[in-house]
Structure formats: C-alpha cells, structure tokens
Short mmCIF file of C-alpha atoms in Angstrom, two decimals:
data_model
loop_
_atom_site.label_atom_id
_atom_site.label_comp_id
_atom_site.label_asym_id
_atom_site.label_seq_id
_atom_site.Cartn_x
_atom_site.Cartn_y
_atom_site.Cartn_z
CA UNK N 1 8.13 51.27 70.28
CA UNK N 2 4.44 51.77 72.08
CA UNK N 3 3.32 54.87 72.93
CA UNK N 4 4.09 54.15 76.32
CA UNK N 5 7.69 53.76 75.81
CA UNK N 6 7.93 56.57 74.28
CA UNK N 7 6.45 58.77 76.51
CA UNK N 8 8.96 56.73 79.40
CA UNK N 9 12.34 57.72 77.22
CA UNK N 10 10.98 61.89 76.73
CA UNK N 11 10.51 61.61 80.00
CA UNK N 12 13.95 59.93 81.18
CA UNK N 13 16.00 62.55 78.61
CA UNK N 14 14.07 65.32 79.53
CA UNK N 15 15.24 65.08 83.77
CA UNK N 16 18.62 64.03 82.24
CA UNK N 17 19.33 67.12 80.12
CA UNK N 18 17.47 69.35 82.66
CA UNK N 19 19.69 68.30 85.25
CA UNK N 20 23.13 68.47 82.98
CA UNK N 21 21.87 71.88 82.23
CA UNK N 22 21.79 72.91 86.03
CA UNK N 23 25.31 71.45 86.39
CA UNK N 24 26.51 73.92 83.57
CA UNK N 25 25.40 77.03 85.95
CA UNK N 26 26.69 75.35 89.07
CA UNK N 27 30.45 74.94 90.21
CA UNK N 28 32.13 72.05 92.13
CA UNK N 29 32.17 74.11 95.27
CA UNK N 30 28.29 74.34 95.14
CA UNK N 31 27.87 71.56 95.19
CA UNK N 32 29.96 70.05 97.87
CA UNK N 33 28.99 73.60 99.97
CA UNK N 34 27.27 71.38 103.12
CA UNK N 35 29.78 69.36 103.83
CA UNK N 36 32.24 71.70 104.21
CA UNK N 37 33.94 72.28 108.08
CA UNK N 38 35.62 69.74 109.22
CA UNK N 39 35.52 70.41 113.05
CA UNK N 40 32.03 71.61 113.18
CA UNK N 41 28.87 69.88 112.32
CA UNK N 42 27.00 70.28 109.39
CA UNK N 43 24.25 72.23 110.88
CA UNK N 44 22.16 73.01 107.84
CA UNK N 45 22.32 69.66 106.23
CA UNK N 46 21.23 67.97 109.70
CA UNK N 47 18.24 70.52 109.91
CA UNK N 48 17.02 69.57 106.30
CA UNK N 49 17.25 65.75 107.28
CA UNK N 50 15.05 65.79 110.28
CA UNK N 51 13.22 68.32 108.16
CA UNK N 52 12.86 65.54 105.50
CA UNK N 53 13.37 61.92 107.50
CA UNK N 54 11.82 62.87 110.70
CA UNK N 55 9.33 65.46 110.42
CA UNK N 56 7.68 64.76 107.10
CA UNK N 57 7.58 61.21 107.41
CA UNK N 58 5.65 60.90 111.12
CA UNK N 59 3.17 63.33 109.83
CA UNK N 60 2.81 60.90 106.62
CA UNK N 61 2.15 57.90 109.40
CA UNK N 62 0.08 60.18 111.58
CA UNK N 63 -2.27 61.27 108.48
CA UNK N 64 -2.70 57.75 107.16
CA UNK N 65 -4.25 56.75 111.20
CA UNK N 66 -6.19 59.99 111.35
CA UNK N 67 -7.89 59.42 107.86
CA UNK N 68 -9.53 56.74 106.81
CA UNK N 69 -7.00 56.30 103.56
CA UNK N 70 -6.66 52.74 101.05
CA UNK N 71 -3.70 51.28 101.53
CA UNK N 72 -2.31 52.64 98.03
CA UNK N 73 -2.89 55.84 99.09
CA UNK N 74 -1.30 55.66 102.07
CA UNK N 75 1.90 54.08 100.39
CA UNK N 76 1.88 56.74 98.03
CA UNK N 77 2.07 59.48 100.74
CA UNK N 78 4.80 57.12 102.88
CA UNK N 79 6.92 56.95 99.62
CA UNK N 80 7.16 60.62 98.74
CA UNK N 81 7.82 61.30 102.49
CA UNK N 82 11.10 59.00 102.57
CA UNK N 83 12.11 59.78 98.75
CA UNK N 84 15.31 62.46 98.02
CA UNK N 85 14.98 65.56 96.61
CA UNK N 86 13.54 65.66 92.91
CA UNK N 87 17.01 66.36 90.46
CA UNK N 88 14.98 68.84 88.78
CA UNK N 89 14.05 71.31 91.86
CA UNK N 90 17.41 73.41 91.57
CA UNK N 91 15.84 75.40 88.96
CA UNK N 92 12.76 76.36 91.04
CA UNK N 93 13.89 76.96 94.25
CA UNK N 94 16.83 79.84 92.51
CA UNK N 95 13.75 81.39 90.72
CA UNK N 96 11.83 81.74 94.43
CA UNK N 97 15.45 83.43 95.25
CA UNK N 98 17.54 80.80 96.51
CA UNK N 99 21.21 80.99 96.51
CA UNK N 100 23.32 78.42 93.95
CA UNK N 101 25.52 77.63 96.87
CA UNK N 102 22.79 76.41 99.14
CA UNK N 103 20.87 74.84 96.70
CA UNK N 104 22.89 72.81 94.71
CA UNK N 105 24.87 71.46 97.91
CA UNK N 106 21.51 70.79 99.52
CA UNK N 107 20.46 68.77 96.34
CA UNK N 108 24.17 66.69 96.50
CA UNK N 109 24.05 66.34 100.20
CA UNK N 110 20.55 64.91 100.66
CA UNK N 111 20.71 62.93 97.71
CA UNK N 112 24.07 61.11 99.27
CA UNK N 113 22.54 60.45 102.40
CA UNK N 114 19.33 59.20 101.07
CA UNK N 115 21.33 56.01 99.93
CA UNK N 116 21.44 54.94 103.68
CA UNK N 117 18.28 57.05 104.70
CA UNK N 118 16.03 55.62 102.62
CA UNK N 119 16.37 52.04 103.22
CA UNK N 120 16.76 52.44 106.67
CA UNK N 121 13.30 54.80 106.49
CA UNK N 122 11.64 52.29 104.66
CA UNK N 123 12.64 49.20 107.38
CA UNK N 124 11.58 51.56 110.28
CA UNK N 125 8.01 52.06 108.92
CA UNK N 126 8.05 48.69 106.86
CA UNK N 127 4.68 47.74 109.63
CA UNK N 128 2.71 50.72 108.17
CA UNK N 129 2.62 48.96 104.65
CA UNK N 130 1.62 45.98 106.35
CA UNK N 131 4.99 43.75 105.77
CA UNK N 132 8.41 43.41 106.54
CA UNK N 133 9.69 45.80 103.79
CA UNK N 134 13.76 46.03 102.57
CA UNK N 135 14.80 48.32 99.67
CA UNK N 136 18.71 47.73 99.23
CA UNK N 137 20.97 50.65 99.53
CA UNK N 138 22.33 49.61 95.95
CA UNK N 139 18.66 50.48 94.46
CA UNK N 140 18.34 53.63 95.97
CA UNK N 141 22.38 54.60 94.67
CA UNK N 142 21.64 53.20 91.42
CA UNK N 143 18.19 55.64 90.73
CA UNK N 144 20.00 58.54 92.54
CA UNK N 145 22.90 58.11 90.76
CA UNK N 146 21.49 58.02 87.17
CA UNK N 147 19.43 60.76 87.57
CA UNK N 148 20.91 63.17 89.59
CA UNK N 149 24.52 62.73 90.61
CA UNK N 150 25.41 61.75 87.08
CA UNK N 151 24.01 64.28 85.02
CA UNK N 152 24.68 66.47 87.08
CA UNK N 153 28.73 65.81 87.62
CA UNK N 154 28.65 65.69 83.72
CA UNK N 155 27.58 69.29 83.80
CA UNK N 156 30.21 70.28 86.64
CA UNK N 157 32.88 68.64 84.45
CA UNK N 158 31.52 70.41 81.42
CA UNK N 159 31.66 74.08 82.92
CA UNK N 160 34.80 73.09 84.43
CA UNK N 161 36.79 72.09 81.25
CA UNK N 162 34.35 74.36 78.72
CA UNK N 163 33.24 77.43 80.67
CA UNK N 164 32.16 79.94 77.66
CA UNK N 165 30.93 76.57 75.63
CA UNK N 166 28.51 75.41 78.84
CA UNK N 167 26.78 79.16 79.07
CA UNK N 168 25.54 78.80 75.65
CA UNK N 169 25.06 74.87 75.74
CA UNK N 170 23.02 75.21 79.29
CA UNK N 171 19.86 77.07 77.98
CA UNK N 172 19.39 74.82 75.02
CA UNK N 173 19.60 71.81 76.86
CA UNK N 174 17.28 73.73 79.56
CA UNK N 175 15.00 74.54 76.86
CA UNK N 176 14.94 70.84 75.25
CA UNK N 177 14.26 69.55 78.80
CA UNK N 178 11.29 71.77 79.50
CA UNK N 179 10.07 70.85 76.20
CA UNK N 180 10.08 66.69 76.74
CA UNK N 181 9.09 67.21 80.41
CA UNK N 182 6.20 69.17 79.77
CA UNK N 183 4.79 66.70 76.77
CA UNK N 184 5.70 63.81 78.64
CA UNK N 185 4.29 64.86 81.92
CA UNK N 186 0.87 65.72 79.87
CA UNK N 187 0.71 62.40 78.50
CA UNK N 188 0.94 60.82 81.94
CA UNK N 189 -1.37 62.80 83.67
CA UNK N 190 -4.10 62.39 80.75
CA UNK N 191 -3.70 58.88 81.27
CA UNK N 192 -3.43 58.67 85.17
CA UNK N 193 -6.76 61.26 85.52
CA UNK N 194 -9.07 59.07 86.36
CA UNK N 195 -7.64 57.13 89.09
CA UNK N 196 -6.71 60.57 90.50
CA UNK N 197 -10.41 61.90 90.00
CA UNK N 198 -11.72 58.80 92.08
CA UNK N 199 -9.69 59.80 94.92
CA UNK N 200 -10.62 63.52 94.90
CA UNK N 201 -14.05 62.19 97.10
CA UNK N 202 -12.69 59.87 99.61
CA UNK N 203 -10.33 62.08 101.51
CA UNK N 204 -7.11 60.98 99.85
CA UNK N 205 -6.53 65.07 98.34
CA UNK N 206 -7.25 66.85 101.79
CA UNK N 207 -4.79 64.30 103.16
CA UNK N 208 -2.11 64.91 101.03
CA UNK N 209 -2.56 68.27 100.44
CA UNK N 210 -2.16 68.51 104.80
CA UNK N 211 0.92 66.57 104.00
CA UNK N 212 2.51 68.97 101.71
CA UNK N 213 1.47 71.99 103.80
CA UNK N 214 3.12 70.28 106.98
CA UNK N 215 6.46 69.57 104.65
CA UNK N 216 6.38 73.31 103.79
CA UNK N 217 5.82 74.12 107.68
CA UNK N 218 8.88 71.97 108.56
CA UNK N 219 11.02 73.38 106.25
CA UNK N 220 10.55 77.02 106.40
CA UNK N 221 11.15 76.30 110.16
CA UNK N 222 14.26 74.64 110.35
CA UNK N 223 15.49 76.08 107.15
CA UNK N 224 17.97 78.97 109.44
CA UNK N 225 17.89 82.29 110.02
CA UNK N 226 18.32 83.21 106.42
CA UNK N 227 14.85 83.87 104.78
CA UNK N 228 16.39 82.42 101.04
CA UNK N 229 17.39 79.21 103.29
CA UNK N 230 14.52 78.88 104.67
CA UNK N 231 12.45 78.85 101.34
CA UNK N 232 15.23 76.44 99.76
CA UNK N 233 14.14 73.98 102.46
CA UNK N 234 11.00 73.75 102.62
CA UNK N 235 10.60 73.77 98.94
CA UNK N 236 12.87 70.59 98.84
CA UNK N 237 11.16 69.12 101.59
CA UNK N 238 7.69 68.90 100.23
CA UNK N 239 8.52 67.81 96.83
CA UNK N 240 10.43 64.26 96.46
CA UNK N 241 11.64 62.04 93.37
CA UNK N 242 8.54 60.59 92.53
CA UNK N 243 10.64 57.68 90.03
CA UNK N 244 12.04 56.72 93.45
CA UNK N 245 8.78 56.92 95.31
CA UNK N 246 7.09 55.28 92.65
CA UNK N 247 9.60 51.86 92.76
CA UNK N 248 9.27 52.31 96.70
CA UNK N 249 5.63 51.87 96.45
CA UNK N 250 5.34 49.50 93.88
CA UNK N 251 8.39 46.84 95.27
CA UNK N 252 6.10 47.48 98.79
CA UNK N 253 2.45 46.64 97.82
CA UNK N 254 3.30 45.36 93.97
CA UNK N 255 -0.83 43.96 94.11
CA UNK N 256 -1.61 47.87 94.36
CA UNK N 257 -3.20 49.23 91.43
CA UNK N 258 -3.84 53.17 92.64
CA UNK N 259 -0.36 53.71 94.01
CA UNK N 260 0.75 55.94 90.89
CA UNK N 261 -2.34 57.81 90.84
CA UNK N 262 -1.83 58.75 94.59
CA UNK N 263 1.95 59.68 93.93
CA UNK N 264 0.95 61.82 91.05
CA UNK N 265 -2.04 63.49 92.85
CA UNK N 266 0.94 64.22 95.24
CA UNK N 267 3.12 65.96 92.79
CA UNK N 268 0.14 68.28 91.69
CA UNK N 269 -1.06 69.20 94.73
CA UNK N 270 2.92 69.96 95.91
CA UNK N 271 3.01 71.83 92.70
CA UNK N 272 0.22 74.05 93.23
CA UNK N 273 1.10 74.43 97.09
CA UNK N 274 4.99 75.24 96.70
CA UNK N 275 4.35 78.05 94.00
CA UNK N 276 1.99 79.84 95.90
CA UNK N 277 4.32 79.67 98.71
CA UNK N 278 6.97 80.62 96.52
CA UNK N 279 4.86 83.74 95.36
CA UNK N 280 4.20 85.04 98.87
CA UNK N 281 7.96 84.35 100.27
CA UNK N 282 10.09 85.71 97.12
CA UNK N 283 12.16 88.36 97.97
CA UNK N 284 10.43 91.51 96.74
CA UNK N 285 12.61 93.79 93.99
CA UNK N 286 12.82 97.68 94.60
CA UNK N 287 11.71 99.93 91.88
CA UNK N 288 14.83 101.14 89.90
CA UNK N 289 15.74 104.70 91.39
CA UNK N 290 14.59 104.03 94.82
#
C-alpha cells in the first residue's frame, strides 16, 4: 500500500468514526426533527435549501462572470456550492452553540434531499462547465449514504440498544477520528500546497473567500428568528462535502488538473471564515454568581 492509499483509508475511517461518534450523542428524534408536521410545511428545512441550492449557488455563477477565474477554479467553487452538508460539521456547529435537535435533523434532512438536488443542480448549471453535465441520483445516494447516513444510523442504533456503553464508546471514537483526520488532512494539504499557492495571485482566493462570506450572509439570514438557528445555517451553508464536490468536479472537467487544489483552497478559507464567525456569534456565558 503507497503512501497515498494510506493517507485515502485514515482519511475515509477517520469521517466514518467521527460521524458514528456524533450518532452516539444524538437520538432518532434529532435526527428526523425537520420533517416533522405533517399539515404544515417544513419551514426551516425549505429556508436552508434556498439558503444552500439557490442562494449560494447563483453567487458561485455570478463570481465565476465577474472574475476572470480558470475553468478549474470555477468548477471547484460550482461543486462546493451544489455539494450537501460535510458529515463531520455536527460537532462544530454544537460547539458555536447550536442545538442537537436542529443540527442533526438539518444534517439528515439536507443530506436526503441532496440525492435529487444535486443532480438536478448540476443539469441546471451543466452550461457553466461548458458541457451537458449528468451526475445520477444513485452516485450522489451512494457517497451520502456511506459517509453520513450510515455511520451515522449505526451510532443512533448504538445509543439506542447500548445507551451507558455509547457515552463512553463516543469520545474514543471522537478522539481516534480527530486523530486520523488531522494527520490525514496534513498530508493532503502538504501535497496539494503548491497548486493552491499558484492561485493565491490570480484572483481565485478573493473569489472564493467572497463566496464563503456570501454563504455565511445567506445563512445567518434565513436561518429564523432563533440566533442558535441562525448560526447552525449558515455554518452548514458555507461548508460542503468536499469528497462529493471533488467527484462532481472531476466527472465534469476530468482533463482539469487544479480542480482539487481550488476545492481545498475552499475548505481553508471556509475554515478560517466560519470560526471567526463562530467566535463573534457564540452565545456569551455569564460569570458564575451573576
């Protein structure tokens, strides 16, 4: 096994155990929590998708006319505009003070709908890539459902059957995850820093860094009255799978050789941008006593 392969299967187990562990803290009724009511729409699940399938992605087509992008660049931006929610994001959007409820049924709910949302996204803006452009439902289920539905039900059903065994399982396989995502993540980035460096002078970072900040924007303002809702979405909306965004991009324009660096460069520039929004929204805590 290469080196690359092996930094590939730390990754894969680290979002797998990561997201397990998040299912051992979560309950079936979180998850399911936006599509509850019956006889009354969904109203915070349809305000996250126009957040996420409207909003984010004209901005994505606006930016790549207004600047003067490379094609891979702007397929990297398109893809993480259309892509679900990253499996992974529960555990940052509870520590900026979001409620289990809302987040985990956001992360179900979006992910569900991305099956049809993302193919159909993909054949609506299929001109912008410069071809007639079909990703099949089944290929968006299958990555969805392998790394965050599945993992994620095994934790449910875990905590369900086990409840004292899945507190003390959840931080080890929390801590285990970290671990792998953090090496693994290092690995590709050390490898992947040039190609980002080269686009640091042509535009490309103010570009997607007005992306992200627009995502953010659209979020915070259709996330509700509730100032922990409104966080939750506009955290989710400005950070997307990048595994899916990535096989987006590269089944799109295959012959492009900068796509990863772009979606990358978009993943560290959402980082940086969603903490320090995170910082300045959190909920402050009142000295003990007062």
């Amino acid at each position: 096994m290469d080196a690359q392969a092996i930094v590939k299967a730390a990754l894969s187990a680290s979002i797998l155990l990561l997201v397990f562990a998040l299912g051992l803290r979560a309950s079936f009724a979180d998850a399911t929590s936006l599509f509850r009511g019956i006889f009354r729409p969904p109203r915070r699940l349809l305000r996250a998708l126009t957040a996420m399938y409207i909003v984010v992605p004209a901005v994505s087509v606006a930016l790549g006319l207004m600047f003067d992008l490379s094609q891979p660049v702007r397929t990297g931006m398109l893809a993480m505009a259309i892509a679900p929610i990253p499996p992974i994001l529960p555990g940052k959007q509870l520590k900026f003070g979001g409620s289990s409820t809302h987040v985990f049924g956001l992360l179900v709910a979006v992910s569900l709908c991305s099956i049809a949302l993302v193919p159909l996204m993909l054949h609506l803006i299929g001109p912008v890539f410069g071809r007639h452009t079909e990703f099949a439902p089944e290929q968006v289920a299958g990555l969805i459902g392998s790394t965050v539905l599945l993992p994620l039900l095994g934790g449910l059903a875990f905590r369900h059957v086990a409840p004292r065994w899945a507190e003390r399982v959840a931080p080890w396989a929390s801590r285990l995850g970290t671990v792998l995502l953090v090496a693994g993540a290092l690995a590709v980035l050390v490898a992947a820093m040039p190609a980002i460096a080269a686009l640091a002078g042509d535009g490309s970072v103010l570009a997607i860094a007005a992306l992200v900040a627009c995502a953010l924007a659209a979020g915070h303002a259709l996330g509700g009255p509730e100032k922990e809702e409104r966080s939750t979405l506009a955290v989710a909306t400005a950070n997307r799978h990048p595994g899916i965004a990535l096989a987006i991009a590269t089944f799109s324009v295959p012959e492009a050789t900068h796509v990863g660096a772009a979606v990358l460069t978009y993943l560290l520039v959402s980082l940086v941008l969603t903490t320090l929004y995170g910082v300045f929204t959190r909920p402050s805590r009142r000295p003990a006593g007062r």
